[in-house]
PDB file of C-alpha atoms in Angstrom:
ATOM      1  CA  ALA R   1     245.815  82.926-239.799  1.00  0.00           C
ATOM      2  CA  GLN R   2     247.717  82.332-236.606  1.00  0.00           C
ATOM      3  CA  ARG R   3     245.850  80.036-234.306  1.00  0.00           C
ATOM      4  CA  VAL R   4     246.345  77.552-231.491  1.00  0.00           C
ATOM      5  CA  THR R   5     243.782  74.861-230.815  1.00  0.00           C
ATOM      6  CA  GLN R   6     243.457  72.722-227.713  1.00  0.00           C
ATOM      7  CA  PRO R   7     240.533  70.426-228.423  1.00  0.00           C
ATOM      8  CA  GLU R   8     239.946  69.197-224.865  1.00  0.00           C
ATOM      9  CA  LYS R   9     238.615  71.579-222.207  1.00  0.00           C
ATOM     10  CA  LEU R  10     238.886  68.938-219.507  1.00  0.00           C
ATOM     11  CA  LEU R  11     241.008  65.832-219.235  1.00  0.00           C
ATOM     12  CA  SER R  12     240.469  63.565-216.272  1.00  0.00           C
ATOM     13  CA  VAL R  13     242.803  60.645-215.527  1.00  0.00           C
ATOM     14  CA  PHE R  14     243.740  58.472-212.593  1.00  0.00           C
ATOM     15  CA  LYS R  15     247.080  58.731-210.850  1.00  0.00           C
ATOM     16  CA  GLY R  16     249.707  56.683-212.644  1.00  0.00           C
ATOM     17  CA  ALA R  17     247.923  56.782-215.992  1.00  0.00           C
ATOM     18  CA  PRO R  18     249.567  58.305-219.080  1.00  0.00           C
ATOM     19  CA  VAL R  19     248.551  61.803-220.076  1.00  0.00           C
ATOM     20  CA  GLU R  20     248.496  63.510-223.454  1.00  0.00           C
ATOM     21  CA  LEU R  21     247.273  67.081-223.821  1.00  0.00           C
ATOM     22  CA  LYS R  22     246.735  67.943-227.457  1.00  0.00           C
ATOM     23  CA  CYS R  23     247.799  71.146-229.168  1.00  0.00           C
ATOM     24  CA  ASN R  24     247.611  72.031-232.845  1.00  0.00           C
ATOM     25  CA  TYR R  25     248.766  75.279-234.376  1.00  0.00           C
ATOM     26  CA  SER R  26     248.379  77.254-237.580  1.00  0.00           C
ATOM     27  CA  TYR R  27     251.270  79.506-238.554  1.00  0.00           C
ATOM     28  CA  SER R  28     253.013  80.142-241.843  1.00  0.00           C
ATOM     29  CA  GLY R  29     256.400  80.950-240.333  1.00  0.00           C
ATOM     30  CA  SER R  30     258.820  78.974-238.186  1.00  0.00           C
ATOM     31  CA  PRO R  31     256.942  78.366-234.924  1.00  0.00           C
ATOM     32  CA  GLU R  32     258.141  79.024-231.405  1.00  0.00           C
ATOM     33  CA  LEU R  33     255.923  76.930-229.167  1.00  0.00           C
ATOM     34  CA  PHE R  34     255.477  76.814-225.434  1.00  0.00           C
ATOM     35  CA  TRP R  35     253.449  75.084-222.787  1.00  0.00           C
ATOM     36  CA  TYR R  36     252.392  77.238-219.838  1.00  0.00           C
ATOM     37  CA  VAL R  37     250.772  75.915-216.673  1.00  0.00           C
ATOM     38  CA  GLN R  38     248.642  77.528-214.003  1.00  0.00           C
ATOM     39  CA  TYR R  39     248.308  75.661-210.717  1.00  0.00           C
ATOM     40  CA  SER R  40     245.487  76.550-208.366  1.00  0.00           C
ATOM     41  CA  ARG R  41     245.961  80.018-206.856  1.00  0.00           C
ATOM     42  CA  GLN R  42     249.278  80.509-208.633  1.00  0.00           C
ATOM     43  CA  ARG R  43     250.259  82.634-211.585  1.00  0.00           C
ATOM     44  CA  LEU R  44     250.761  81.392-215.114  1.00  0.00           C
ATOM     45  CA  GLN R  45     254.276  80.003-215.555  1.00  0.00           C
ATOM     46  CA  LEU R  46     256.340  78.410-218.261  1.00  0.00           C
ATOM     47  CA  LEU R  47     256.410  74.616-218.240  1.00  0.00           C
ATOM     48  CA  LEU R  48     258.517  73.986-221.316  1.00  0.00           C
ATOM     49  CA  ARG R  49     259.465  75.331-224.737  1.00  0.00           C
ATOM     50  CA  HIS R  50     259.975  73.289-227.890  1.00  0.00           C
ATOM     51  CA  ILE R  51     263.459  74.588-228.592  1.00  0.00           C
ATOM     52  CA  SER R  52     264.794  73.187-225.306  1.00  0.00           C
ATOM     53  CA  ARG R  53     263.721  69.616-225.985  1.00  0.00           C
ATOM     54  CA  GLU R  54     263.816  68.986-222.248  1.00  0.00           C
ATOM     55  CA  SER R  55     261.664  67.132-219.758  1.00  0.00           C
ATOM     56  CA  ILE R  56     260.163  69.245-216.992  1.00  0.00           C
ATOM     57  CA  LYS R  57     258.347  67.550-214.115  1.00  0.00           C
ATOM     58  CA  GLY R  58     258.230  64.438-216.293  1.00  0.00           C
ATOM     59  CA  PHE R  59     256.461  66.239-219.138  1.00  0.00           C
ATOM     60  CA  THR R  60     257.762  66.294-222.698  1.00  0.00           C
ATOM     61  CA  ALA R  61     256.463  67.844-225.895  1.00  0.00           C
ATOM     62  CA  ASP R  62     257.630  67.244-229.430  1.00  0.00           C
ATOM     63  CA  LEU R  63     257.063  69.640-232.271  1.00  0.00           C
ATOM     64  CA  ASN R  64     255.646  67.843-235.312  1.00  0.00           C
ATOM     65  CA  LYS R  65     255.731  70.309-238.188  1.00  0.00           C
ATOM     66  CA  GLY R  66     254.074  67.872-240.577  1.00  0.00           C
ATOM     67  CA  GLU R  67     251.025  67.528-238.345  1.00  0.00           C
ATOM     68  CA  THR R  68     251.408  71.085-236.942  1.00  0.00           C
ATOM     69  CA  SER R  69     251.147  69.677-233.446  1.00  0.00           C
ATOM     70  CA  PHE R  70     252.888  70.154-230.117  1.00  0.00           C
ATOM     71  CA  HIS R  71     251.251  67.650-227.800  1.00  0.00           C
ATOM     72  CA  LEU R  72     252.246  67.499-224.123  1.00  0.00           C
ATOM     73  CA  LYS R  73     252.866  64.062-222.678  1.00  0.00           C
ATOM     74  CA  LYS R  74     253.631  62.435-219.376  1.00  0.00           C
ATOM     75  CA  PRO R  75     253.868  58.682-218.905  1.00  0.00           C
ATOM     76  CA  PHE R  76     252.604  58.554-215.294  1.00  0.00           C
ATOM     77  CA  ALA R  77     250.356  61.338-214.041  1.00  0.00           C
ATOM     78  CA  GLN R  78     250.602  62.582-210.467  1.00  0.00           C
ATOM     79  CA  GLU R  79     247.926  64.336-208.409  1.00  0.00           C
ATOM     80  CA  GLU R  80     250.106  67.453-208.245  1.00  0.00           C
ATOM     81  CA  ASP R  81     249.890  67.705-212.045  1.00  0.00           C
ATOM     82  CA  SER R  82     246.290  68.860-211.735  1.00  0.00           C
ATOM     83  CA  ALA R  83     246.220  72.347-213.263  1.00  0.00           C
ATOM     84  CA  MET R  84     245.259  74.392-216.317  1.00  0.00           C
ATOM     85  CA  TYR R  85     247.604  73.880-219.246  1.00  0.00           C
ATOM     86  CA  TYR R  86     247.938  76.355-222.098  1.00  0.00           C
ATOM     87  CA  CYS R  87     249.694  75.830-225.379  1.00  0.00           C
ATOM     88  CA  ALA R  88     251.079  79.054-226.845  1.00  0.00           C
ATOM     89  CA  LEU R  89     252.621  80.181-230.103  1.00  0.00           C
ATOM     90  CA  SER R  90     255.085  83.074-230.146  1.00  0.00           C
ATOM     91  CA  VAL R  91     254.772  85.459-233.071  1.00  0.00           C
ATOM     92  CA  GLY R  92     258.206  86.935-233.428  1.00  0.00           C
ATOM     93  CA  ASN R  93     257.408  89.907-235.621  1.00  0.00           C
ATOM     94  CA  GLN R  94     254.806  91.368-233.254  1.00  0.00           C
ATOM     95  CA  GLY R  95     256.877  91.906-230.169  1.00  0.00           C
ATOM     96  CA  GLY R  96     257.028  88.196-229.496  1.00  0.00           C
ATOM     97  CA  LYS R  97     253.391  88.150-228.465  1.00  0.00           C
ATOM     98  CA  LEU R  98     251.880  84.836-227.460  1.00  0.00           C
ATOM     99  CA  ILE R  99     248.818  83.348-229.085  1.00  0.00           C
ATOM    100  CA  PHE R 100     247.168  81.030-226.602  1.00  0.00           C
ATOM    101  CA  GLY R 101     244.955  78.028-226.958  1.00  0.00           C
ATOM    102  CA  GLN R 102     241.807  77.849-224.867  1.00  0.00           C
ATOM    103  CA  GLY R 103     243.492  75.733-222.244  1.00  0.00           C
ATOM    104  CA  THR R 104     242.964  72.200-220.970  1.00  0.00           C
ATOM    105  CA  GLU R 105     242.132  71.500-217.372  1.00  0.00           C
ATOM    106  CA  LEU R 106     243.934  68.372-216.234  1.00  0.00           C
ATOM    107  CA  SER R 107     242.421  66.595-213.267  1.00  0.00           C
ATOM    108  CA  VAL R 108     244.381  63.690-211.807  1.00  0.00           C
ATOM    109  CA  LYS R 109     242.301  61.570-209.472  1.00  0.00           C
ATOM    110  CA  PRO R 110     243.805  59.448-206.680  1.00  0.00           C
TER     111      PRO R 110
ATOM    112  CA  ASN L   1     262.900  90.133-207.070  1.00  0.00           C
ATOM    113  CA  ALA L   2     259.160  90.586-206.881  1.00  0.00           C
ATOM    114  CA  GLY L   3     258.846  89.784-210.596  1.00  0.00           C
ATOM    115  CA  VAL L   4     255.675  91.170-212.193  1.00  0.00           C
ATOM    116  CA  THR L   5     253.225  92.810-209.814  1.00  0.00           C
ATOM    117  CA  GLN L   6     249.690  93.956-210.588  1.00  0.00           C
ATOM    118  CA  THR L   7     247.246  96.096-208.660  1.00  0.00           C
ATOM    119  CA  PRO L   8     244.443  95.873-207.788  1.00  0.00           C
ATOM    120  CA  LYS L   9     243.671  92.166-207.460  1.00  0.00           C
ATOM    121  CA  PHE L  10     239.926  92.691-207.762  1.00  0.00           C
ATOM    122  CA  ARG L  11     237.738  95.577-208.837  1.00  0.00           C
ATOM    123  CA  ILE L  12     234.059  96.191-209.541  1.00  0.00           C
ATOM    124  CA  LEU L  13     233.234  99.099-211.821  1.00  0.00           C
ATOM    125  CA  LYS L  14     229.995 100.663-212.914  1.00  0.00           C
ATOM    126  CA  ILE L  15     229.324 101.158-216.611  1.00  0.00           C
ATOM    127  CA  GLY L  16     231.019 104.334-217.821  1.00  0.00           C
ATOM    128  CA  GLN L  17     233.556 104.554-215.003  1.00  0.00           C
ATOM    129  CA  SER L  18     237.270 104.725-215.651  1.00  0.00           C
ATOM    130  CA  MET L  19     240.207 103.031-214.001  1.00  0.00           C
ATOM    131  CA  THR L  20     243.869 102.192-214.426  1.00  0.00           C
ATOM    132  CA  LEU L  21     245.308  98.739-213.920  1.00  0.00           C
ATOM    133  CA  GLN L  22     248.862  98.971-212.693  1.00  0.00           C
ATOM    134  CA  CYS L  23     251.702  96.693-213.761  1.00  0.00           C
ATOM    135  CA  THR L  24     255.312  96.854-212.590  1.00  0.00           C
ATOM    136  CA  GLN L  25     258.265  94.557-213.209  1.00  0.00           C
ATOM    137  CA  ASP L  26     261.666  94.667-211.543  1.00  0.00           C
ATOM    138  CA  MET L  27     263.553  92.384-213.909  1.00  0.00           C
ATOM    139  CA  ASN L  28     264.646  95.118-216.345  1.00  0.00           C
ATOM    140  CA  HIS L  29     262.674  93.445-219.140  1.00  0.00           C
ATOM    141  CA  ASN L  30     262.219  95.562-222.226  1.00  0.00           C
ATOM    142  CA  TYR L  31     259.073  93.815-223.525  1.00  0.00           C
ATOM    143  CA  MET L  32     255.776  94.076-221.668  1.00  0.00           C
ATOM    144  CA  TYR L  33     252.271  92.868-222.502  1.00  0.00           C
ATOM    145  CA  TRP L  34     248.665  93.125-221.420  1.00  0.00           C
ATOM    146  CA  TYR L  35     246.354  90.166-221.977  1.00  0.00           C
ATOM    147  CA  ARG L  36     242.742  89.564-221.076  1.00  0.00           C
ATOM    148  CA  GLN L  37     241.192  86.200-220.377  1.00  0.00           C
ATOM    149  CA  ASP L  38     237.466  85.659-220.692  1.00  0.00           C
ATOM    150  CA  PRO L  39     235.833  82.609-219.074  1.00  0.00           C
ATOM    151  CA  GLY L  40     236.702  79.374-220.870  1.00  0.00           C
ATOM    152  CA  MET L  41     238.968  81.147-223.303  1.00  0.00           C
ATOM    153  CA  GLY L  42     242.670  81.584-223.798  1.00  0.00           C
ATOM    154  CA  LEU L  43     244.491  84.827-223.166  1.00  0.00           C
ATOM    155  CA  LYS L  44     244.216  87.514-225.841  1.00  0.00           C
ATOM    156  CA  LEU L  45     246.698  90.329-226.337  1.00  0.00           C
ATOM    157  CA  ILE L  46     245.412  93.857-225.730  1.00  0.00           C
ATOM    158  CA  TYR L  47     248.564  95.971-226.067  1.00  0.00           C
ATOM    159  CA  TYR L  48     252.284  95.431-225.937  1.00  0.00           C
ATOM    160  CA  SER L  49     255.439  97.498-225.585  1.00  0.00           C
ATOM    161  CA  VAL L  50     258.974  96.804-226.781  1.00  0.00           C
ATOM    162  CA  GLY L  51     260.531  99.533-224.660  1.00  0.00           C
ATOM    163  CA  ALA L  52     259.941 102.824-222.899  1.00  0.00           C
ATOM    164  CA  GLY L  53     257.987 105.194-225.118  1.00  0.00           C
ATOM    165  CA  ILE L  54     256.952 102.488-227.599  1.00  0.00           C
ATOM    166  CA  THR L  55     253.554 100.782-227.548  1.00  0.00           C
ATOM    167  CA  ASP L  56     251.470  98.936-230.105  1.00  0.00           C
ATOM    168  CA  LYS L  57     248.041  97.372-230.418  1.00  0.00           C
ATOM    169  CA  GLY L  58     247.373  93.688-230.021  1.00  0.00           C
ATOM    170  CA  GLU L  59     244.309  91.681-231.033  1.00  0.00           C
ATOM    171  CA  VAL L  60     241.691  93.379-228.819  1.00  0.00           C
ATOM    172  CA  PRO L  61     242.744  97.005-228.132  1.00  0.00           C
ATOM    173  CA  ASN L  62     239.353  98.743-228.379  1.00  0.00           C
ATOM    174  CA  GLY L  63     238.325 100.454-225.163  1.00  0.00           C
ATOM    175  CA  TYR L  64     241.840 100.479-223.712  1.00  0.00           C
ATOM    176  CA  ASN L  65     244.893 102.711-223.668  1.00  0.00           C
ATOM    177  CA  VAL L  66     248.433 102.178-222.451  1.00  0.00           C
ATOM    178  CA  SER L  67     251.568 104.155-221.816  1.00  0.00           C
ATOM    179  CA  ARG L  68     255.182 103.183-221.141  1.00  0.00           C
ATOM    180  CA  SER L  69     257.107 106.068-219.649  1.00  0.00           C
ATOM    181  CA  THR L  70     259.594 103.843-217.805  1.00  0.00           C
ATOM    182  CA  THR L  71     261.027 100.372-218.306  1.00  0.00           C
ATOM    183  CA  GLU L  72     259.369  99.150-215.126  1.00  0.00           C
ATOM    184  CA  ASP L  73     255.770 100.339-215.499  1.00  0.00           C
ATOM    185  CA  PHE L  74     253.088  99.560-218.066  1.00  0.00           C
ATOM    186  CA  PRO L  75     249.656 100.768-216.906  1.00  0.00           C
ATOM    187  CA  LEU L  76     246.446  99.857-218.728  1.00  0.00           C
ATOM    188  CA  ARG L  77     243.676 102.452-218.817  1.00  0.00           C
ATOM    189  CA  LEU L  78     239.959 101.763-219.265  1.00  0.00           C
ATOM    190  CA  GLU L  79     238.227 105.036-220.113  1.00  0.00           C
ATOM    191  CA  LEU L  80     234.530 104.111-220.296  1.00  0.00           C
ATOM    192  CA  ALA L  81     234.003 100.720-218.751  1.00  0.00           C
ATOM    193  CA  ALA L  82     231.557  98.383-220.465  1.00  0.00           C
ATOM    194  CA  PRO L  83     230.205  94.980-219.397  1.00  0.00           C
ATOM    195  CA  SER L  84     232.177  93.413-222.275  1.00  0.00           C
ATOM    196  CA  GLN L  85     235.356  94.364-220.424  1.00  0.00           C
ATOM    197  CA  THR L  86     234.525  92.047-217.552  1.00  0.00           C
ATOM    198  CA  SER L  87     237.527  89.741-217.597  1.00  0.00           C
ATOM    199  CA  VAL L  88     240.756  88.754-215.880  1.00  0.00           C
ATOM    200  CA  TYR L  89     243.677  90.920-216.956  1.00  0.00           C
ATOM    201  CA  PHE L  90     247.247  89.667-216.982  1.00  0.00           C
ATOM    202  CA  CYS L  91     250.391  91.672-217.383  1.00  0.00           C
ATOM    203  CA  ALA L  92     253.577  89.959-218.584  1.00  0.00           C
ATOM    204  CA  SER L  93     257.166  90.834-219.397  1.00  0.00           C
ATOM    205  CA  ARG L  94     260.186  89.272-221.039  1.00  0.00           C
ATOM    206  CA  LEU L  95     263.641  89.973-222.366  1.00  0.00           C
ATOM    207  CA  GLN L  96     264.093  90.536-226.079  1.00  0.00           C
ATOM    208  CA  VAL L  97     265.562  87.099-226.719  1.00  0.00           C
ATOM    209  CA  SER L  98     264.151  84.472-229.024  1.00  0.00           C
ATOM    210  CA  TYR L  99     262.339  81.615-227.319  1.00  0.00           C
ATOM    211  CA  ASN L 100     262.475  83.535-224.076  1.00  0.00           C
ATOM    212  CA  GLU L 101     259.644  82.987-221.673  1.00  0.00           C
ATOM    213  CA  GLN L 102     257.145  85.591-220.622  1.00  0.00           C
ATOM    214  CA  PHE L 103     256.762  86.162-216.883  1.00  0.00           C
ATOM    215  CA  PHE L 104     253.208  86.802-215.758  1.00  0.00           C
ATOM    216  CA  GLY L 105     251.660  88.809-212.990  1.00  0.00           C
ATOM    217  CA  PRO L 106     248.976  87.351-210.730  1.00  0.00           C
ATOM    218  CA  GLY L 107     246.123  88.979-212.638  1.00  0.00           C
ATOM    219  CA  THR L 108     243.384  91.517-211.924  1.00  0.00           C
ATOM    220  CA  ARG L 109     239.790  90.324-211.881  1.00  0.00           C
ATOM    221  CA  LEU L 110     237.552  93.110-213.177  1.00  0.00           C
ATOM    222  CA  THR L 111     233.761  93.113-213.158  1.00  0.00           C
ATOM    223  CA  VAL L 112     231.765  95.837-214.896  1.00  0.00           C
ATOM    224  CA  LEU L 113     228.128  96.113-213.824  1.00  0.00           C
TER     225      LEU L 113
END
């Protein structure tokens, strides 16, 4: 079965602390994985995709096929990082639909 | 470019009423999607379309219908609203390219009483 799991509903950290948002997936094929973010009163938008192997706003995510994980990390959290974060798996043979995790709310306190 | 637009932003329906949620994109994307998001849950796919005239069911299609007569528009129809359809509905679009991102609309918050 195709599934994405984000075990934490809420993650609260202080400014400057490291952040790791966990994501595990279940998929028999070659995964296309994404992190989407929704800031308050804004629409859902792409943060990063595993194929790019880039850092966006200081965030990185590495695909670990052995552990079927795609955790999102940032070494020093900022208050403006507070948002809902969704891990998503793209299923290529069904119109590229996205299977979303439940989301993790990140709260960065001053 | 306006991107993906959705109307209305909010709507309250009575049980058994019908309505259409509108979705338009001006990016000439061939793929379009409708998702619903229930409280505390991730988004779930209702229907999707890979081009004008072509639609297919997603994970939760019951109680909904769609059509795709043009590249730009992908309306979602609720025929007999039920309380279980209370949710936030998101429309999205993307180009048919691997690893390409989906662009989302702002969402429609629907309450069925």
